[in-house]
PDB file of N, CA and C in Angstrom:
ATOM      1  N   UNK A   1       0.840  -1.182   0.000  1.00 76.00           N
ATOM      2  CA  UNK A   1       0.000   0.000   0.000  1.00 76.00           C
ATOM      3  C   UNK A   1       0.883   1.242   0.000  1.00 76.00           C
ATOM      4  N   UNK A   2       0.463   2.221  -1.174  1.00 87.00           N
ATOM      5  CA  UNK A   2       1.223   3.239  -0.657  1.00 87.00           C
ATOM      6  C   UNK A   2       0.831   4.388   0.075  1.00 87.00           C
ATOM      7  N   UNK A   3       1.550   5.243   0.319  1.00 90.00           N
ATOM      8  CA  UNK A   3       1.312   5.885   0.992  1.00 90.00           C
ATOM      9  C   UNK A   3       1.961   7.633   0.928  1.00 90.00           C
ATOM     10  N   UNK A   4       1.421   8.677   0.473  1.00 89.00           N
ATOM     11  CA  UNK A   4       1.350  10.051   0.202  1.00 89.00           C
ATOM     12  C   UNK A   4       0.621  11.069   1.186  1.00 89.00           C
ATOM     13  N   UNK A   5       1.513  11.676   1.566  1.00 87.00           N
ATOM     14  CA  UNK A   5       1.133  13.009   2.448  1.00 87.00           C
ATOM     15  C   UNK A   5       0.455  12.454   3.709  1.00 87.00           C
ATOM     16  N   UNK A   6       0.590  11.146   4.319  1.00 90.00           N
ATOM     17  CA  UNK A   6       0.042  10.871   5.293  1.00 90.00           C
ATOM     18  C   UNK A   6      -1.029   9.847   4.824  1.00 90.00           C
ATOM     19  N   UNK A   7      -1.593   9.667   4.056  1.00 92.00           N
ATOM     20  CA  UNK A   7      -3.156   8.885   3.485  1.00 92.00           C
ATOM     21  C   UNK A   7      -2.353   7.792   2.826  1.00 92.00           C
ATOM     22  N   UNK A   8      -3.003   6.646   3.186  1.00 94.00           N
ATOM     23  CA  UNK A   8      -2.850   5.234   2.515  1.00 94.00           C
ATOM     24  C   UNK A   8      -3.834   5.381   1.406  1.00 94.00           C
ATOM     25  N   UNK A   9      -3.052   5.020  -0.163  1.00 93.00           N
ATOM     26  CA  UNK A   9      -3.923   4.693  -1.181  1.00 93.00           C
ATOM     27  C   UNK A   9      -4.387   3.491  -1.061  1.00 93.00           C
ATOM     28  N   UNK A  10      -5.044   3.170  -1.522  1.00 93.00           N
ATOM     29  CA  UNK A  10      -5.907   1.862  -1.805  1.00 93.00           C
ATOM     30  C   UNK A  10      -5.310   0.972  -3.106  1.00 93.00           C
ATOM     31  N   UNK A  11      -5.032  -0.369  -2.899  1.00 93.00           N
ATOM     32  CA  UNK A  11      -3.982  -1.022  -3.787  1.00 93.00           C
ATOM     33  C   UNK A  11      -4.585  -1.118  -4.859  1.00 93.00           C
ATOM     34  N   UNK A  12      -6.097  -1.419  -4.970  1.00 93.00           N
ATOM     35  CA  UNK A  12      -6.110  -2.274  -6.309  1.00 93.00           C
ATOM     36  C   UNK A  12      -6.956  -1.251  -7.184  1.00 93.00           C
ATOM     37  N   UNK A  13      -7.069   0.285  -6.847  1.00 95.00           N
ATOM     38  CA  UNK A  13      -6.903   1.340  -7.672  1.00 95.00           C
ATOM     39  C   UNK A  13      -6.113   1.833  -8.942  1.00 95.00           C
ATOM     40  N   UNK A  14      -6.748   2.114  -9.739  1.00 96.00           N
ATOM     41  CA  UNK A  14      -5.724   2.694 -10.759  1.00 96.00           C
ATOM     42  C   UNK A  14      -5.243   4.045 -10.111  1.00 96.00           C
ATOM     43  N   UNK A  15      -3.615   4.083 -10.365  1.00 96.00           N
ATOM     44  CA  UNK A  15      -3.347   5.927  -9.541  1.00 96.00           C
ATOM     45  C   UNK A  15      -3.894   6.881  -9.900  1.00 96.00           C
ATOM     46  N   UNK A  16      -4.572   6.955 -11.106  1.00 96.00           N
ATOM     47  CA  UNK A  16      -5.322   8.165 -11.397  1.00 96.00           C
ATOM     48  C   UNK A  16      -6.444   8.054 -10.925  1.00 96.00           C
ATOM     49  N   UNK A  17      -7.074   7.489 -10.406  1.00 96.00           N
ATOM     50  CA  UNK A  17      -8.420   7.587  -9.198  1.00 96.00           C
ATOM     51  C   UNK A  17      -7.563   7.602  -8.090  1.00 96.00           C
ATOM     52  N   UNK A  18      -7.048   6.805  -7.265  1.00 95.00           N
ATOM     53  CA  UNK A  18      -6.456   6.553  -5.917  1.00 95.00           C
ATOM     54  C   UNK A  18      -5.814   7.854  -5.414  1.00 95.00           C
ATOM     55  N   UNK A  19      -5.407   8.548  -6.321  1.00 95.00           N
ATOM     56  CA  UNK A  19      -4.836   9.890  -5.599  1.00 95.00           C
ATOM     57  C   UNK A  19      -5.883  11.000  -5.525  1.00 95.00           C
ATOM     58  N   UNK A  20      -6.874  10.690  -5.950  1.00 95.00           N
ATOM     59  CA  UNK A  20      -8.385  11.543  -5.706  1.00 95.00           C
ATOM     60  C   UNK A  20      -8.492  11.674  -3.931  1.00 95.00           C
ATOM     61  N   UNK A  21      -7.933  10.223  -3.391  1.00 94.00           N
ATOM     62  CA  UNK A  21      -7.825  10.095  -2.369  1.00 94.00           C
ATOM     63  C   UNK A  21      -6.992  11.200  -1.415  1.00 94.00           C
ATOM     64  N   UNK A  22      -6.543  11.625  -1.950  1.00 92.00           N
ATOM     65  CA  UNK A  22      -5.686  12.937  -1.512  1.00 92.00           C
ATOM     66  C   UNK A  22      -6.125  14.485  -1.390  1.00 92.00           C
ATOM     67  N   UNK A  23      -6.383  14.663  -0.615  1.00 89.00           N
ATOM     68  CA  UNK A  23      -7.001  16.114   0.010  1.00 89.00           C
ATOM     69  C   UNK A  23      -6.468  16.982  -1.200  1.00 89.00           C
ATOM     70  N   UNK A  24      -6.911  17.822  -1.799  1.00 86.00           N
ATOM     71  CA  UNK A  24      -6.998  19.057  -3.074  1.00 86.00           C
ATOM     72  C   UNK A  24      -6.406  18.354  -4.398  1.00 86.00           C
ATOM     73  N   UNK A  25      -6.722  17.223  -4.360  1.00 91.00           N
ATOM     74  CA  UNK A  25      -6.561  16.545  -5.760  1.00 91.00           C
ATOM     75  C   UNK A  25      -7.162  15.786  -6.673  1.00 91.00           C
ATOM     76  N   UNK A  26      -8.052  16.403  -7.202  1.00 93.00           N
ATOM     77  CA  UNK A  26      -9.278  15.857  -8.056  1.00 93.00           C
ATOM     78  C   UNK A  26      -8.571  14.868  -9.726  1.00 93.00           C
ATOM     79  N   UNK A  27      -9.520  14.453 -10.115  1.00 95.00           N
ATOM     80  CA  UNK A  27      -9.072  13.723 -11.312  1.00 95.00           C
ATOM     81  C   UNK A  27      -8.469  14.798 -12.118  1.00 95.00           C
ATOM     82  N   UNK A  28      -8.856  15.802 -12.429  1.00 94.00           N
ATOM     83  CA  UNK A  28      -7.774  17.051 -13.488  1.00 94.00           C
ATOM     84  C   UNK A  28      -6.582  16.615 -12.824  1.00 94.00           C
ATOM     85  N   UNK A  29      -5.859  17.388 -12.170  1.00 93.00           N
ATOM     86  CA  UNK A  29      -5.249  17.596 -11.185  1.00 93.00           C
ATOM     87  C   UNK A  29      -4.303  16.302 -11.221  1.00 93.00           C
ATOM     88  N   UNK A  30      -5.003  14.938 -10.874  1.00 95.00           N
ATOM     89  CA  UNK A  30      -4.508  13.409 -10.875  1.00 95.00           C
ATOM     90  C   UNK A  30      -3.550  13.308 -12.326  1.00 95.00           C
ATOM     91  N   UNK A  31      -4.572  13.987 -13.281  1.00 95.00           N
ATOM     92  CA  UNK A  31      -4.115  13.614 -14.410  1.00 95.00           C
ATOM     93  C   UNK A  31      -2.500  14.361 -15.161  1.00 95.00           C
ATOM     94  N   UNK A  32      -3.114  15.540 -14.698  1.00 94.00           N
ATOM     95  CA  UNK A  32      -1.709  16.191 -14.703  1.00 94.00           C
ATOM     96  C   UNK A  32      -0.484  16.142 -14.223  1.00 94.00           C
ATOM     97  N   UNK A  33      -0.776  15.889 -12.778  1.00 94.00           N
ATOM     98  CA  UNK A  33       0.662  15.328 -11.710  1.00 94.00           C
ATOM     99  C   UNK A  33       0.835  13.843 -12.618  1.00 94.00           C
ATOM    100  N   UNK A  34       0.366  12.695 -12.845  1.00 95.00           N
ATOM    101  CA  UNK A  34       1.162  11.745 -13.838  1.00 95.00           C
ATOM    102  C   UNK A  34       1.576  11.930 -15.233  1.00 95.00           C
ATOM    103  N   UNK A  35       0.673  13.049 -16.330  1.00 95.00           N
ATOM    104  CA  UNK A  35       1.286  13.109 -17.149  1.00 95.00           C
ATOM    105  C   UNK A  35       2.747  14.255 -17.058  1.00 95.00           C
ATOM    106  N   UNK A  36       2.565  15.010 -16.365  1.00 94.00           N
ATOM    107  CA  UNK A  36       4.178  15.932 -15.965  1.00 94.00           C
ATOM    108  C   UNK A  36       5.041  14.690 -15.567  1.00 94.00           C
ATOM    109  N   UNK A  37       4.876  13.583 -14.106  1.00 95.00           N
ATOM    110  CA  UNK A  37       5.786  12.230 -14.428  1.00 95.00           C
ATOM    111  C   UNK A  37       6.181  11.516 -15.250  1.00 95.00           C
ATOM    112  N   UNK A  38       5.302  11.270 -16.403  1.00 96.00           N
ATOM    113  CA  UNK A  38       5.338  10.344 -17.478  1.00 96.00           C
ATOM    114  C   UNK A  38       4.996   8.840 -16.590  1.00 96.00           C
ATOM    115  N   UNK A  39       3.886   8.924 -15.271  1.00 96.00           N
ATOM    116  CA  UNK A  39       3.728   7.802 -15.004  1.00 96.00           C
ATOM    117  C   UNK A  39       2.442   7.178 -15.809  1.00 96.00           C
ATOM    118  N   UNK A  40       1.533   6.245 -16.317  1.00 96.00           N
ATOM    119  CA  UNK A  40       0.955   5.809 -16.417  1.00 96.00           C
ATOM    120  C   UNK A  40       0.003   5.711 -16.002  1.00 96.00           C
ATOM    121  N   UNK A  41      -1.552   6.128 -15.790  1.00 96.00           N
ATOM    122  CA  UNK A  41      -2.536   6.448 -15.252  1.00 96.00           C
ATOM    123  C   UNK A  41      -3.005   5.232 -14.974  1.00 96.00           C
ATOM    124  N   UNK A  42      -2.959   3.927 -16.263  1.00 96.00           N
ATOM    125  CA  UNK A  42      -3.706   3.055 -15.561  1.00 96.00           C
ATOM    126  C   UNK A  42      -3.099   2.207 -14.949  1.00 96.00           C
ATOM    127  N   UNK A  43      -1.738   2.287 -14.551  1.00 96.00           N
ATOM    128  CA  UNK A  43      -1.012   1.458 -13.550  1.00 96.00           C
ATOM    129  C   UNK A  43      -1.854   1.086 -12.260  1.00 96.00           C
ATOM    130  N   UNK A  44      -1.668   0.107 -11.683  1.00 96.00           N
ATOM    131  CA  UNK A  44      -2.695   0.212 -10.336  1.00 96.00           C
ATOM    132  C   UNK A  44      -1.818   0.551  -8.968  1.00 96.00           C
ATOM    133  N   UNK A  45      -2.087   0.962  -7.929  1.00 96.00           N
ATOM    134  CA  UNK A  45      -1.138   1.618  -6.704  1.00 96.00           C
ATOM    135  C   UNK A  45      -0.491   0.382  -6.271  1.00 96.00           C
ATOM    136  N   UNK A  46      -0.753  -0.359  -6.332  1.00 95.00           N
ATOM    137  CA  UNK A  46       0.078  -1.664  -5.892  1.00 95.00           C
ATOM    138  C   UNK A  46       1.687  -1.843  -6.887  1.00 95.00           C
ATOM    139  N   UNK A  47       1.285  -1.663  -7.835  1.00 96.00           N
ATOM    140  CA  UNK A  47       2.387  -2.007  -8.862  1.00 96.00           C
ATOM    141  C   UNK A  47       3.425  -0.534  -8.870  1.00 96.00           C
ATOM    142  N   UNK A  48       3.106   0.555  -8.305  1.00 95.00           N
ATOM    143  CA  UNK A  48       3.891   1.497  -8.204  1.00 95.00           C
ATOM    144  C   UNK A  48       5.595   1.414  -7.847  1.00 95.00           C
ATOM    145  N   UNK A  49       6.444   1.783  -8.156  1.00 95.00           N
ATOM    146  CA  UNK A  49       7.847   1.553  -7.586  1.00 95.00           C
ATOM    147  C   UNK A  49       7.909   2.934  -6.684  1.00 95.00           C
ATOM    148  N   UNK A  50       9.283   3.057  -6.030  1.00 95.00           N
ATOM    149  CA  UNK A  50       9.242   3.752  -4.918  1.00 95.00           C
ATOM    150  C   UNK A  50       9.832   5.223  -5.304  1.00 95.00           C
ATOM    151  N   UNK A  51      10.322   4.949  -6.485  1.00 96.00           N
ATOM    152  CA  UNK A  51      10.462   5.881  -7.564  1.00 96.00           C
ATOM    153  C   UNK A  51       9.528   6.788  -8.251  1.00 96.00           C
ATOM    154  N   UNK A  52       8.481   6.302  -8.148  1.00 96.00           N
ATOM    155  CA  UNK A  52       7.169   6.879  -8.783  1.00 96.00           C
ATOM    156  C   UNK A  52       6.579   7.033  -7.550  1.00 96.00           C
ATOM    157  N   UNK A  53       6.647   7.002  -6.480  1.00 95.00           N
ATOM    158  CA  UNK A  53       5.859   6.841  -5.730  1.00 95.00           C
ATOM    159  C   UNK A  53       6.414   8.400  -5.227  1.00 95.00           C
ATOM    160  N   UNK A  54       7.738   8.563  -5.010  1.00 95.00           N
ATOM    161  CA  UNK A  54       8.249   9.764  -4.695  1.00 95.00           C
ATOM    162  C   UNK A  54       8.093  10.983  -5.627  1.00 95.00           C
ATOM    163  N   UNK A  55       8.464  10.673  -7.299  1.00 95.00           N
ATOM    164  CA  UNK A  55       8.220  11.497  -8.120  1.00 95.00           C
ATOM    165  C   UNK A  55       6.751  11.840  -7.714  1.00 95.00           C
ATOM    166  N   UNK A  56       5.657  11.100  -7.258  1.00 95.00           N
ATOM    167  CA  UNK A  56       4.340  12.007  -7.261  1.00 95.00           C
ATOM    168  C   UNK A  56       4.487  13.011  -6.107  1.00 95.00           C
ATOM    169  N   UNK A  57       4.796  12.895  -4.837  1.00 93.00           N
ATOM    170  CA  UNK A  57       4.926  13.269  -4.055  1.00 93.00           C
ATOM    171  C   UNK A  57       6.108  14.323  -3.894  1.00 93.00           C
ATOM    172  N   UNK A  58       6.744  14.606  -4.717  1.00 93.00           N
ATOM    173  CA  UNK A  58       7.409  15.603  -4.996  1.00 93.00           C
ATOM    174  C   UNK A  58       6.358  16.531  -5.820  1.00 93.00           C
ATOM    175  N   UNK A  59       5.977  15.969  -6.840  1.00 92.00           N
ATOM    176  CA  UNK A  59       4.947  16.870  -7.987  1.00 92.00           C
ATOM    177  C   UNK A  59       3.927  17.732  -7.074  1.00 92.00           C
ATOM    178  N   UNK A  60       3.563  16.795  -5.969  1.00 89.00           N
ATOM    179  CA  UNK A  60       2.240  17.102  -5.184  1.00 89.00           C
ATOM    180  C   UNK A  60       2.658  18.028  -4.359  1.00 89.00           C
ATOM    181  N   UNK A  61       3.641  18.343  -3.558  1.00 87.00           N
ATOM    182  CA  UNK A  61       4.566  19.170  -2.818  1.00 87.00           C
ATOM    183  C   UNK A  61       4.536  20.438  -3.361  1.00 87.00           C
ATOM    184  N   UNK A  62       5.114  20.227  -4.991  1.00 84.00           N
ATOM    185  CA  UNK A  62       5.256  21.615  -5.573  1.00 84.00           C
ATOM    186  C   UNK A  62       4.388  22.121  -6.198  1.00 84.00           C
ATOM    187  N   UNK A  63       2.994  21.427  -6.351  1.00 71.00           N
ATOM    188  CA  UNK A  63       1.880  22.616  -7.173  1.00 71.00           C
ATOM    189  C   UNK A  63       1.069  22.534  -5.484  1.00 71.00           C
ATOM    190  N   UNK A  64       1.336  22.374  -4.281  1.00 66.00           N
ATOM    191  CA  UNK A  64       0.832  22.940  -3.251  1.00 66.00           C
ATOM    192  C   UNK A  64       1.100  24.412  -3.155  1.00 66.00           C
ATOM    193  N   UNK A  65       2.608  24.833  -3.088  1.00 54.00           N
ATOM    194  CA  UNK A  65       3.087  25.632  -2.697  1.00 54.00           C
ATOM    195  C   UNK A  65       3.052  26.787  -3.726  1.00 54.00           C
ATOM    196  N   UNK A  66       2.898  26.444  -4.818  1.00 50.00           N
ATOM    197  CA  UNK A  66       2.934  27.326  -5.691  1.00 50.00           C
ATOM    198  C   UNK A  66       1.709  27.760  -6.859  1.00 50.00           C
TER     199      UNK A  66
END
């Protein structure tokens, strides 16, 4: 399971829903933070590496603040 900004995603989600799960991040929003990664939307959160898992959470960090 992963896990972003404190909130456990849900595994057998695709990440572009599962990060809906995330307080100010709607599907736009979802969609954009993976296509700026070049991660794959319909990957499911389980299959994520820890690499992608950080690249979102960096992405998510910086369109907070800015």
């Amino acid at each position: 399971m992963a896990r972003i900004e404190g909130i456990h995603l849900p595994d057998g989600k695709r990440v572009e829903v599962g990060l809906t799960y995330i307080f100010g991040i709607g599907l736009t929003r979802s969609q954009k933070i993976l296509s700026e990664t070049k991660i794959d939307p319909n990957i499911r959160i389980k299959d994520l590496s820890h690499e992608q898992v950080a690249a979102i959470q960096k992405k998510y960090k910086s369109k907070l603040c800015c």
